[in-house]
Coordinates of C-alpha atoms and ligand atoms in Angstrom, one line a residue:
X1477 CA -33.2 6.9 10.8
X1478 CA -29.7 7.3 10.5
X1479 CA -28.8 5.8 7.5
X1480 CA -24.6 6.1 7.9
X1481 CA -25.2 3.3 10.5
X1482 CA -26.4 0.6 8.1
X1483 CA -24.6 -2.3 6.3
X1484 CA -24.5 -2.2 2.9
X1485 CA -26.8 -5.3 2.6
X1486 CA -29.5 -3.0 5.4
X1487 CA -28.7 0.1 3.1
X1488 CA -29.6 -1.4 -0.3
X1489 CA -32.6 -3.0 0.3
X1490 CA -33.8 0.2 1.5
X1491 CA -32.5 1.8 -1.5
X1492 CA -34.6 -0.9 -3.4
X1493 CA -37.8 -0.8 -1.5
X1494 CA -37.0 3.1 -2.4
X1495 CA -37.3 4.1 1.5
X1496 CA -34.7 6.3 1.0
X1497 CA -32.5 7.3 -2.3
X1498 CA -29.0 7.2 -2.9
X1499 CA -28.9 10.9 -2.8
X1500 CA -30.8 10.9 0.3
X1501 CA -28.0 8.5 2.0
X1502 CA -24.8 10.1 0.0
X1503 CA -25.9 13.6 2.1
X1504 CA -26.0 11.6 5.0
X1505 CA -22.8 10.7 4.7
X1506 CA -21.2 14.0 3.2
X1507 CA -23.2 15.0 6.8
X1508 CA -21.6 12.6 8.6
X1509 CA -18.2 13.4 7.1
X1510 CA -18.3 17.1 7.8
X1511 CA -19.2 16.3 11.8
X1512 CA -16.3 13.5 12.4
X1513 CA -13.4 14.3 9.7
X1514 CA -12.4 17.0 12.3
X1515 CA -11.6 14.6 14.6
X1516 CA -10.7 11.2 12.8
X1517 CA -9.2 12.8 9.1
X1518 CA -9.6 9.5 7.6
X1519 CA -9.9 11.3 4.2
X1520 CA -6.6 13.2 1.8
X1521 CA -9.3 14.0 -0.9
X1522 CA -13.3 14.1 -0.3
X1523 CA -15.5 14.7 -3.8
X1524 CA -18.8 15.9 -2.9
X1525 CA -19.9 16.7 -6.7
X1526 CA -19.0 13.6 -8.1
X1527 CA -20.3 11.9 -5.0
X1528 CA -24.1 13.7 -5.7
X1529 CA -23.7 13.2 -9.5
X1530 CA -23.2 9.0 -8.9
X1531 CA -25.8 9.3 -6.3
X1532 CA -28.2 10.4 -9.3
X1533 CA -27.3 8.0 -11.7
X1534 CA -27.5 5.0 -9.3
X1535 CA -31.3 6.5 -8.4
X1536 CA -32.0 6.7 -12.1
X1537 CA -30.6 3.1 -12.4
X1538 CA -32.7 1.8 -9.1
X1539 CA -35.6 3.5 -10.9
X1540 CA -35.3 1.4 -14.0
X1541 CA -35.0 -2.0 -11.9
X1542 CA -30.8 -2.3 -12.8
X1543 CA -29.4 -1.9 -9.4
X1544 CA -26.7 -4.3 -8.5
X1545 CA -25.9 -5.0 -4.6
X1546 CA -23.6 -1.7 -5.0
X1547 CA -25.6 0.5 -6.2
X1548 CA -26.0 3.8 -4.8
X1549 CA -24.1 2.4 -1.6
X1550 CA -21.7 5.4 -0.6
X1551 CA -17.7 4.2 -0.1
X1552 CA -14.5 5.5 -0.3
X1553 CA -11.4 4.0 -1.3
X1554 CA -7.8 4.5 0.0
X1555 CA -5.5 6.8 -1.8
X1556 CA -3.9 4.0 -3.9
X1557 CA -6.4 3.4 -6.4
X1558 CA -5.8 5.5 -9.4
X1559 CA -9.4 7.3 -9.6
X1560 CA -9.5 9.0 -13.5
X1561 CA -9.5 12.7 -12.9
X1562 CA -9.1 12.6 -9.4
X1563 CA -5.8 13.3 -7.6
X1564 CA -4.2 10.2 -6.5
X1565 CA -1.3 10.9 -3.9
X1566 CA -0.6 7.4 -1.8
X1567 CA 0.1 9.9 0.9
X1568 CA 3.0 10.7 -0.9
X1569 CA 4.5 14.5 -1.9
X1570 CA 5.7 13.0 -5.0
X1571 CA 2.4 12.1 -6.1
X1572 CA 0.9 15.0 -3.9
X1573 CA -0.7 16.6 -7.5
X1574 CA -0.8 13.2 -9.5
X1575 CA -4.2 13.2 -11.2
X1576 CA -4.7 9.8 -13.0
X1577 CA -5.5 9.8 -16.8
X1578 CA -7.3 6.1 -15.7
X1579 CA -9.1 4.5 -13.3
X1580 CA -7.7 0.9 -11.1
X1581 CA -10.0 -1.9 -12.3
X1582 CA -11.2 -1.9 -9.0
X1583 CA -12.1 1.4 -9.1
X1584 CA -14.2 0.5 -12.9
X1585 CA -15.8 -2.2 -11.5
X1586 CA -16.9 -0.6 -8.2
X1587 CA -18.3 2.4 -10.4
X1588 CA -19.7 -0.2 -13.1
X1589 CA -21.3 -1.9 -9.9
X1590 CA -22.8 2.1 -9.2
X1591 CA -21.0 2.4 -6.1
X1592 CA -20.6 6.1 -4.9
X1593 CA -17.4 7.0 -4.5
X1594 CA -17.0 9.9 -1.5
X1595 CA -13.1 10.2 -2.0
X1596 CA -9.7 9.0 -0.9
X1597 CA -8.9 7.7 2.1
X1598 CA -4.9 8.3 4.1
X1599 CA -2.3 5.6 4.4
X1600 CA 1.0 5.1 5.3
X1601 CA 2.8 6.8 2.5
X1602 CA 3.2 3.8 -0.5
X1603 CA 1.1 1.6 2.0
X1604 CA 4.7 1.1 4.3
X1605 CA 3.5 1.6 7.5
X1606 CA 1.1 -0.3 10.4
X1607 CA 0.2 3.6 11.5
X1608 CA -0.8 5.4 9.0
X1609 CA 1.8 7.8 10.7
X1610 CA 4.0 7.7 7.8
X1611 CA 1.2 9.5 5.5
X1612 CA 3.0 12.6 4.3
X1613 CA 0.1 14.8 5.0
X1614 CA -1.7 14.0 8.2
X1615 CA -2.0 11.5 10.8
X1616 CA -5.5 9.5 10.9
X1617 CA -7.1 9.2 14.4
X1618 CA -8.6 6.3 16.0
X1619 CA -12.1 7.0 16.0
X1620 CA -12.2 4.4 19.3
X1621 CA -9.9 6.9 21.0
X1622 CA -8.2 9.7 19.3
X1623 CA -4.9 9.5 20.8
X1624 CA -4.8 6.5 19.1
X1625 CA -3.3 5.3 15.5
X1626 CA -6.1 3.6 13.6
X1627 CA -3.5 1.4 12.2
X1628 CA -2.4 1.0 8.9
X1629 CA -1.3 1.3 6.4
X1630 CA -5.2 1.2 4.9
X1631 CA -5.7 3.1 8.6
X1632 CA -7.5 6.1 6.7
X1633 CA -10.1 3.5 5.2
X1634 CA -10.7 1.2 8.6
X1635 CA -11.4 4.7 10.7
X1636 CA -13.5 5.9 8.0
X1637 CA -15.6 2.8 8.1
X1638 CA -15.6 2.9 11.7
X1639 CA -16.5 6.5 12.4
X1640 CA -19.6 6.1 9.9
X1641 CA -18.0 8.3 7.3
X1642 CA -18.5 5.8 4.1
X1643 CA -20.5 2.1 4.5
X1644 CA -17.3 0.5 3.1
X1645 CA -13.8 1.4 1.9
X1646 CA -11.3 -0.7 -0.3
X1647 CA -7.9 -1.3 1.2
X1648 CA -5.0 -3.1 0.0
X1649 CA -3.2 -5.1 2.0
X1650 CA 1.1 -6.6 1.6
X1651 CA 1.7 -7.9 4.7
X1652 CA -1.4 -6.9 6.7
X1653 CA -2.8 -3.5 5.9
X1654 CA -6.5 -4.1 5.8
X1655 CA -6.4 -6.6 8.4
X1656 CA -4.6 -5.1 11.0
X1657 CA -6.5 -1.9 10.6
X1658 CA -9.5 -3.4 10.7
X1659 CA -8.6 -4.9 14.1
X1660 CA -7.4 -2.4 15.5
X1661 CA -10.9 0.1 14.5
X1662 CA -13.4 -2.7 15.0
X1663 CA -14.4 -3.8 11.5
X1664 CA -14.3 -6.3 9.1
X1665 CA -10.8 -6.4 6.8
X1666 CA -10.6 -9.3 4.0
X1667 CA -7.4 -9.9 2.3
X1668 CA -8.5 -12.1 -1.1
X1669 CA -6.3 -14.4 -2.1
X1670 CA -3.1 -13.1 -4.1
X1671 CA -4.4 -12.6 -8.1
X1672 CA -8.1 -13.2 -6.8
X1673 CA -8.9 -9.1 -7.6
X1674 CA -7.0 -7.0 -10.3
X1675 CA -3.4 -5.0 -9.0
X1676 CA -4.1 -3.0 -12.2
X1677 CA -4.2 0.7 -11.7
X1678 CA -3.4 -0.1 -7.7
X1679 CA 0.2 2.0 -7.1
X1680 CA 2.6 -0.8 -6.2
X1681 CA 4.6 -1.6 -3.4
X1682 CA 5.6 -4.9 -3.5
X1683 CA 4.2 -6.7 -6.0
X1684 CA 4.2 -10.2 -5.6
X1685 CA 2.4 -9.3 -1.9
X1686 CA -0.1 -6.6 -2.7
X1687 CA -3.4 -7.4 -2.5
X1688 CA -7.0 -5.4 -2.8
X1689 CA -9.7 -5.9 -0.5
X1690 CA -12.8 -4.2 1.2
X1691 CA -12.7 -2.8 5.2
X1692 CA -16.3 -3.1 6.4
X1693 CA -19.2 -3.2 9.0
X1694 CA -20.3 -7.0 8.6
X1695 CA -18.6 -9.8 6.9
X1696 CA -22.0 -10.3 4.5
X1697 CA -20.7 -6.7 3.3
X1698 CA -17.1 -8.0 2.6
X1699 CA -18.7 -10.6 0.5
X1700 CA -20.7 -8.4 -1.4
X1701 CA -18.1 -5.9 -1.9
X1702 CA -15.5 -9.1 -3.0
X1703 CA -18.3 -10.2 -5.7
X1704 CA -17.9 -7.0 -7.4
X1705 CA -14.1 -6.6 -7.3
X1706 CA -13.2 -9.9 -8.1
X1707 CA -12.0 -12.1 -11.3
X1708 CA -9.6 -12.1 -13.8
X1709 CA -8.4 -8.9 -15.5
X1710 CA -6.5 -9.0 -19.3
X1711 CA -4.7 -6.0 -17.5
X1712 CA -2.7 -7.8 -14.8
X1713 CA -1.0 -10.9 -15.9
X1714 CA -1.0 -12.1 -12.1
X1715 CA -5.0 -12.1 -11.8
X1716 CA -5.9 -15.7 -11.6
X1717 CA -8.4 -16.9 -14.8
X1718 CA -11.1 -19.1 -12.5
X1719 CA -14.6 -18.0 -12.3
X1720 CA -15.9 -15.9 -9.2
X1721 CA -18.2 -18.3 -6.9
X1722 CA -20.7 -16.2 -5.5
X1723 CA -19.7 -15.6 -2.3
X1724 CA -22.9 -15.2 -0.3
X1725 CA -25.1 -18.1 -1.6
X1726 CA -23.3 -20.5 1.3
X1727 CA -22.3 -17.9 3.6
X1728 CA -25.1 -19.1 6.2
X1729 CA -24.2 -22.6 6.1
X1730 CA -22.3 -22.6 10.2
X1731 CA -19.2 -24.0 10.7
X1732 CA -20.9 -27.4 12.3
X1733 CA -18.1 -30.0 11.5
X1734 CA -15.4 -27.6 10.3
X1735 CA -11.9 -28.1 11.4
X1736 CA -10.3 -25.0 13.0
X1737 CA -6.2 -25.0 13.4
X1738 CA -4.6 -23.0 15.7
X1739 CA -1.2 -22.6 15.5
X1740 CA 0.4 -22.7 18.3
X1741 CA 3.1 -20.5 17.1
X1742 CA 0.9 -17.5 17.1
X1743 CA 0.2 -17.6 20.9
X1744 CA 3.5 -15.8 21.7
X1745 CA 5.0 -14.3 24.8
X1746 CA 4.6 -10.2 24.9
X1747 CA 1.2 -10.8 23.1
X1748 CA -1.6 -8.3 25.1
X1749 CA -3.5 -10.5 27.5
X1750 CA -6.6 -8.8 27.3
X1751 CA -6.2 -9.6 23.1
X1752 CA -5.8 -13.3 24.0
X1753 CA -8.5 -13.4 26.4
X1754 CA -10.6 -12.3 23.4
X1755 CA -9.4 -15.0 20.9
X1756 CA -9.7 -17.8 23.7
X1757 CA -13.6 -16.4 23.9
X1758 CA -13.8 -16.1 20.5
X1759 CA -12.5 -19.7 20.0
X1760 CA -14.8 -20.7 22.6
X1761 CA -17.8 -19.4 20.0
X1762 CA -16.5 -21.6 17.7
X1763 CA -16.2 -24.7 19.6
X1764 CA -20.0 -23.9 20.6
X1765 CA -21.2 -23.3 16.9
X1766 CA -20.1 -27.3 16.6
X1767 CA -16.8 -26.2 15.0
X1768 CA -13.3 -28.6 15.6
X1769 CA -10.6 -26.7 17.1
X1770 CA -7.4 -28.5 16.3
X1771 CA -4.0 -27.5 16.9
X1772 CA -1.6 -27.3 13.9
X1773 CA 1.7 -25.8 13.8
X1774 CA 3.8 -23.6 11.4
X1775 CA 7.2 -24.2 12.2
X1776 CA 8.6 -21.3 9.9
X1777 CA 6.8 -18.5 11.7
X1778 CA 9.9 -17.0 13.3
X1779 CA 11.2 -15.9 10.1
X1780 CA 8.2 -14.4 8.3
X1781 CA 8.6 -10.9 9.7
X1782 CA 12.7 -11.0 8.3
X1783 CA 11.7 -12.7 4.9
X1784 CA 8.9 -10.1 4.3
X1785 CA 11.1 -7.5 5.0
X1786 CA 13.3 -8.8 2.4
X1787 CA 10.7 -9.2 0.0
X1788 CA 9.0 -6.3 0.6
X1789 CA 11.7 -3.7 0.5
X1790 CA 13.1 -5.4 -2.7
X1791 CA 10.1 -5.2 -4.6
X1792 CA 10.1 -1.4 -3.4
X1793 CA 12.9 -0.7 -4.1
X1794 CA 12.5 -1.5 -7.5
X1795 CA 8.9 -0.6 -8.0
X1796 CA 9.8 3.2 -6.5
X1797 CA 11.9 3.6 -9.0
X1798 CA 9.8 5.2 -11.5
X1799 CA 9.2 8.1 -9.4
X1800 CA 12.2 10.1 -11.0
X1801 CA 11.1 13.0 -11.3
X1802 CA 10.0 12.5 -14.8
X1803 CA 7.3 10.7 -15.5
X1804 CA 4.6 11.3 -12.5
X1805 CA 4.1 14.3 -10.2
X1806 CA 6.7 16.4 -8.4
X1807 CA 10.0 17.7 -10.1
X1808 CA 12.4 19.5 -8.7
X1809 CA 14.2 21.2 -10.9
X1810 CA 17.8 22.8 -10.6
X1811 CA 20.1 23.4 -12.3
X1812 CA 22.8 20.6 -11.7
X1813 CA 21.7 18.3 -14.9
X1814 CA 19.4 15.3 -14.9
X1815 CA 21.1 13.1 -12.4
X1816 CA 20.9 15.6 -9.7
X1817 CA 17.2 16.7 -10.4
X1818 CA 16.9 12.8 -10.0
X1819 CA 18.2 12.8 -6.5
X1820 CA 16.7 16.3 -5.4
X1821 CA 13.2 15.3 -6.7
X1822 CA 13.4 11.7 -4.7
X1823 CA 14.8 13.3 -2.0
X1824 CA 12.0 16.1 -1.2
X1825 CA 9.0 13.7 -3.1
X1826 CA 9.6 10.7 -0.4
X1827 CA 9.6 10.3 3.6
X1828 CA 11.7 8.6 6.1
X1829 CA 10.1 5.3 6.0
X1830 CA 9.9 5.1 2.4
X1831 CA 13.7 5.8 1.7
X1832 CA 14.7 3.4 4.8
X1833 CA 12.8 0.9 2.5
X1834 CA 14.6 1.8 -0.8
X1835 CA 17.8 1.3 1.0
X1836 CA 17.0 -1.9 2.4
X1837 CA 16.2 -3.6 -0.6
X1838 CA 18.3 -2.0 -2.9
X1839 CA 21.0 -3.6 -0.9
X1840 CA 19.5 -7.0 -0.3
X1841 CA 19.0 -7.1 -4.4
X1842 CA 22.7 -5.9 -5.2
X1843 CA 25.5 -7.9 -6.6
X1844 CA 27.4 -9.6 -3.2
X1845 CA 24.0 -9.6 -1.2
X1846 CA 22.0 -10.8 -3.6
X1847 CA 22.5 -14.7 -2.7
X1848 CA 22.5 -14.0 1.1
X1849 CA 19.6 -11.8 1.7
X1850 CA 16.8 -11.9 -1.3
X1851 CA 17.5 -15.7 -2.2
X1852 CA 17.3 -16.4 0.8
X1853 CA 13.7 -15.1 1.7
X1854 CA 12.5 -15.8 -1.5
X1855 CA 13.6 -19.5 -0.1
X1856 CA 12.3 -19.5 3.1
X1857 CA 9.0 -17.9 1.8
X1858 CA 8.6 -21.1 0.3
X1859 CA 8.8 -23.1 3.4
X1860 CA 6.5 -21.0 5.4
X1861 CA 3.9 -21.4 1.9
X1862 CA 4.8 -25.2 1.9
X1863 CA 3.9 -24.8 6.3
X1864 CA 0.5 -23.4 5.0
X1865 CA -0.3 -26.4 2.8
X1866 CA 0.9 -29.2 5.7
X1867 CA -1.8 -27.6 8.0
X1868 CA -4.2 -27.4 5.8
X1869 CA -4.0 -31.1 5.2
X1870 CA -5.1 -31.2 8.8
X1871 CA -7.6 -28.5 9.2
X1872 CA -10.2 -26.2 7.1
X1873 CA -9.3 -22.5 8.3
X1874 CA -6.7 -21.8 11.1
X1875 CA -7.5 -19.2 13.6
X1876 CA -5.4 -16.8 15.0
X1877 CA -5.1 -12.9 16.8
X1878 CA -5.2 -10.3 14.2
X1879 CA -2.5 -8.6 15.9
X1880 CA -0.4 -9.0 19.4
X1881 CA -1.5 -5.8 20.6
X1882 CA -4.9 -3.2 20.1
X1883 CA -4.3 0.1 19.1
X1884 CA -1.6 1.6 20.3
X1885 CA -0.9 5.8 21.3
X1886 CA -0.1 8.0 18.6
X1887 CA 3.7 8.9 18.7
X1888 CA 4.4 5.2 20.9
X1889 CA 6.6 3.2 17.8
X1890 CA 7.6 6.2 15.2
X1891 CA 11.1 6.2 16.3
X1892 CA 11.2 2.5 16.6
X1893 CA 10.8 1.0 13.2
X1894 CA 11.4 -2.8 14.7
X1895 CA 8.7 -2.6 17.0
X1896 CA 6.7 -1.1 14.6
X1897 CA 7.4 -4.3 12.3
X1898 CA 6.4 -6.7 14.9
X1899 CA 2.8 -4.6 14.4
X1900 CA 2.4 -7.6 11.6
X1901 CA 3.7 -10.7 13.4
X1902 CA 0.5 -12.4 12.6
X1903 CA -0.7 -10.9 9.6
X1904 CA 2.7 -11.3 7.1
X1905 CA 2.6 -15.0 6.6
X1906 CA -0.4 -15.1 4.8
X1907 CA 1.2 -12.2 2.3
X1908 CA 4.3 -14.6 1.7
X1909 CA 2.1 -17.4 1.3
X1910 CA -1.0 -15.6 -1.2
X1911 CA -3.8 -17.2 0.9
X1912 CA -7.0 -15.2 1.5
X1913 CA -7.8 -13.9 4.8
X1914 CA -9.8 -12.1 7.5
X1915 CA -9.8 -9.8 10.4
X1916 CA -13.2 -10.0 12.5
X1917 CA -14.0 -7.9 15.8
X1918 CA -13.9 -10.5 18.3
X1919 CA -13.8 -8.0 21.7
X1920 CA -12.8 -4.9 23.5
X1921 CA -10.0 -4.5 25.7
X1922 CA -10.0 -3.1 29.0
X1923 CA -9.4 0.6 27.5
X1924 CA -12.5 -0.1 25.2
X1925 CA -10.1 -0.6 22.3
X1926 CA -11.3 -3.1 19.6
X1927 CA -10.0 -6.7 18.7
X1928 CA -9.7 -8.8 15.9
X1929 CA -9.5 -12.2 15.2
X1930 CA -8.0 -13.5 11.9
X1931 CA -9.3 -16.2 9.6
X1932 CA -6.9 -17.8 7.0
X1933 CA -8.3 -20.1 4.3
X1934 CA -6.7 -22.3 1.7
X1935 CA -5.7 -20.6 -1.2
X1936 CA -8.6 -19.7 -3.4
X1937 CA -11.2 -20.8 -0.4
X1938 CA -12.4 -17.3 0.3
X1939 CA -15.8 -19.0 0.4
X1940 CA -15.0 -20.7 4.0
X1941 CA -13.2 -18.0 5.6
X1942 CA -16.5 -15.9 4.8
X1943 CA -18.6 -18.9 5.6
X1944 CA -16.7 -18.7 9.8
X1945 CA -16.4 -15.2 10.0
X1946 CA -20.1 -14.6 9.6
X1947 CA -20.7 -17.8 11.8
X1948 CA -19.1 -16.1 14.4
X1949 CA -20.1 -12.7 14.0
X1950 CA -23.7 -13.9 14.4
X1951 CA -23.1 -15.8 17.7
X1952 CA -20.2 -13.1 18.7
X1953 CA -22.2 -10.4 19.9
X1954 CA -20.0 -7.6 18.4
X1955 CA -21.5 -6.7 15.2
X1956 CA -23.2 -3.2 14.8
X1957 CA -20.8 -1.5 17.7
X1958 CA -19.8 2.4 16.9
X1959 CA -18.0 4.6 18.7
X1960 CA -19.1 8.1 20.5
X1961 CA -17.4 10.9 18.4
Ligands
LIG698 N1 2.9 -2.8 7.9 C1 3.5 -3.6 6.9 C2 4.5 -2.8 6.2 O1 4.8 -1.8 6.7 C3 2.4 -4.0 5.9 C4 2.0 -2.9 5.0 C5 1.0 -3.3 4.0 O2 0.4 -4.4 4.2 N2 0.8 -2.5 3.0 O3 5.1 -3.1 5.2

């Protein structure tokens, strides 16, 4: 039995009819991890030891009848998560030798939970990125077909899930990053609702955006991994204070009835046929399943990619600017006085994409600009929320591609940042808006390249998106898929 090709759920009921041990399956993995990472290098920093030493405390805890769902299930988490003791880089040099004095509370709860953490996954460096190109250490390979990007910027944690390196991984996710990787590697990405699971301890990007969630191999898993993580947290003054439903008691309940909107702005030209074939088939599932497919429409679309990269590159701008040389990680240190050890540190510590982004918004958010760029979005990203809530007066969930396109080659959009944005076409709104939402493999191209379809829920509602993505999972035929590494 291969144990690094089992849910979670599969994986700890074995653990608790003690067919196996965590140990047992935390070798497994460390196994599995040895024979792929050659080939995929999903991982910056991989922690055998502390792996093996959780592994024996979630046994011991199994032993005495205290497991939770987690317990003992090995996962990994991307590089963003401030792991106590651990180095925590966001695929950054000026983090490169950062080593947290405390951990994320996603981190706490996941090890509270007895999770078993196997390391840090790569990103995009500070999570800017739909590649996981812009990582400053290595790219991540698709393990589908490895001269293609995994996407990104949580690309490290969708091909590690994929390749059968870890059972899950936590992403985060500003204006697609968990979905879009998840698509693009054929797995299961939730976004949570903005303030549903703690930012605390999470290296910011763009605040009012960023959002934690789990990249898995079933949708059941995503719940499970969602109980865990989620709730309110005295640390972050954004988390929301409403108690956590439990996400699996209706997740069986079909979709018989529900109302599915698809907007018919997201059915664009340039989108890759073989991806809408897959969403039409998809839909299709649906329809048979006794779900309404309705057609709703989101008339501010157009502008989501230009409002979130206001948005985004503001709040960077002005969250990056702690990195100084002072207080975290790398210094460089000359002699020209504390000004110019400010600009030399910033300039070696951060990469192309990231200082494109620190220009951008530093210029959107200064005096003269102010009013016609940042205002602006912030304006706009009101009327694409306000879209959101029209629609949902007609429908439950709305439907849409994850992305326009499946994985694309390795090398294909680096010099062409626009294109590069358009990676998130479909997966930004939901960011400006802070509804919850979900990327589900729905298909394969003809290149045998994984597809996703995305489910968005009301705010708060993470309940129905889980409820139709594991409705159509079941009928969908695609769930337990690998690929040949
Ligand atoms: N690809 C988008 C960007 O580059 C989204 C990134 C994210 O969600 N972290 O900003």
């Amino acid at each position: 039995m291969d144990l690094t090709t089992l849910t979670i759920k599969e994986l700890s009921e074995k653990l608790r009819k003690k067919e196996t041990s965590s140990v047992e399956a935390t070798k497994a993995y460390l196994k599995r991890i040895e024979e792929t990472e050659g080939k995929v290098h999903a991982f910056v920093t991989i922690t055998p030891d502390d792996a093996l030493a959780m592994a024996e405390a979630a046994d011991k805890r199994i032993a005495a009848g205290q497991a939770a769902p987690l317990t003992g299930i090995p996962i990994a988490l991307k590089d963003i998560f401030c792991t106590k003791g651990v180095r925590t880089t966001c695929s950054s040099k000026i983090l490169e030798n950062f080593v947290p004095p405390y951990d994320a509370t996603v981190a706490r709860k996941l090890k509270e939970a007895g999770a078993v953490i196997l390391g840090k996954n790569n990103m995009d460096e500070f999570a800017m990125g739909s590649s996981t190109e812009n990582s400053a250490f290595h790219k991540t390979l698709n393990p589908w077909a490895l001269d293609r990007v995994p996407g990104g910027s949580s690309g490290g944690s969708a091909a590690a899930v994929a390749a059968g390196e870890c059972a899950a991984s936590m992403g985060t996710d500003t204006g697609g990053s968990i979905r879009q990787p998840a698509s693009c590697c054929g797995v299961v990405g939730l976004k949570p609702t903005y303030g549903r699971v703690s930012r605390f301890g999470m290296i910011a990007f763009a605040s009012s955006l960023d959002q934690a969630g789990p990249l898995t191999r079933s949708v059941e898993d995503a719940a499970i991994v969602l109980q865990a993580i989620a709730g309110h947290d005295k640390s972050d003054s954004t988390s929301i204070d409403t108690p956590v439903p439990d996400y699996l008691a209706g997740i069986g309940k079909g979709v018989k009835g529900l109302k599915v909107g698809i907007p018919k702005e997201y059915f664009i030209e340039g989108m890759d046929p073989d991806v809408e074939s897959a969403i039409r088939k998809a839909l299709d599932v649906l329809k048979g399943l006794g779900a309404e497919l309705v057609e709703v429409t989101l008339p501010h679309t157009q502008y989501a990619v230009a409002v979130y990269y206001l948005v985004a590159t503001a709040e960077a701008s002005s969250n990056l600017a702690r990195y100084d040389g002072v207080k975290y990680g790398l210094r460089v240190n000359q002699t020209g006085g504390l000004l110019d050890m400010y600009k030399r540190t910033r300039d070696a510590g951060f990469g192309d994409e990231v200082k494109r982004r620190i220009m951008l918004g530093t210029y959107s958010l200064s005096a003269g600009y102010y009013d016609a760029y940042y205002k602006k979005a912030a304006e706009v990203r009101t009327l694409i929320k306000n879209d959101f809530d029209e629609a949902f007066k007609a429908c439950d969930i709305i439907a849409t591609p994850t992305a326009p396109s499946a994985a694309f080659k390795i090398g294909e959009r680096v010099e062409d940042p626009l294109t590069m944005y358009l990676s998130d076409i479909f997966t930004i709104s939901c960011n400006l808006a802070g509804i919850p939402g979900i990327s589900v493999p729905c298909g394969f191209t003809k290149d045998n390249l994984p597809v996703g379809l995305q489910l968005l829920g009301k705010s708060l509602d993470e309940e129905t998106v889980l409820r139709a993505a594991y409705s159509y999972e079941q009928a969908g035929g695609w769930l337990g898929r690998r690929p040949t590494l």
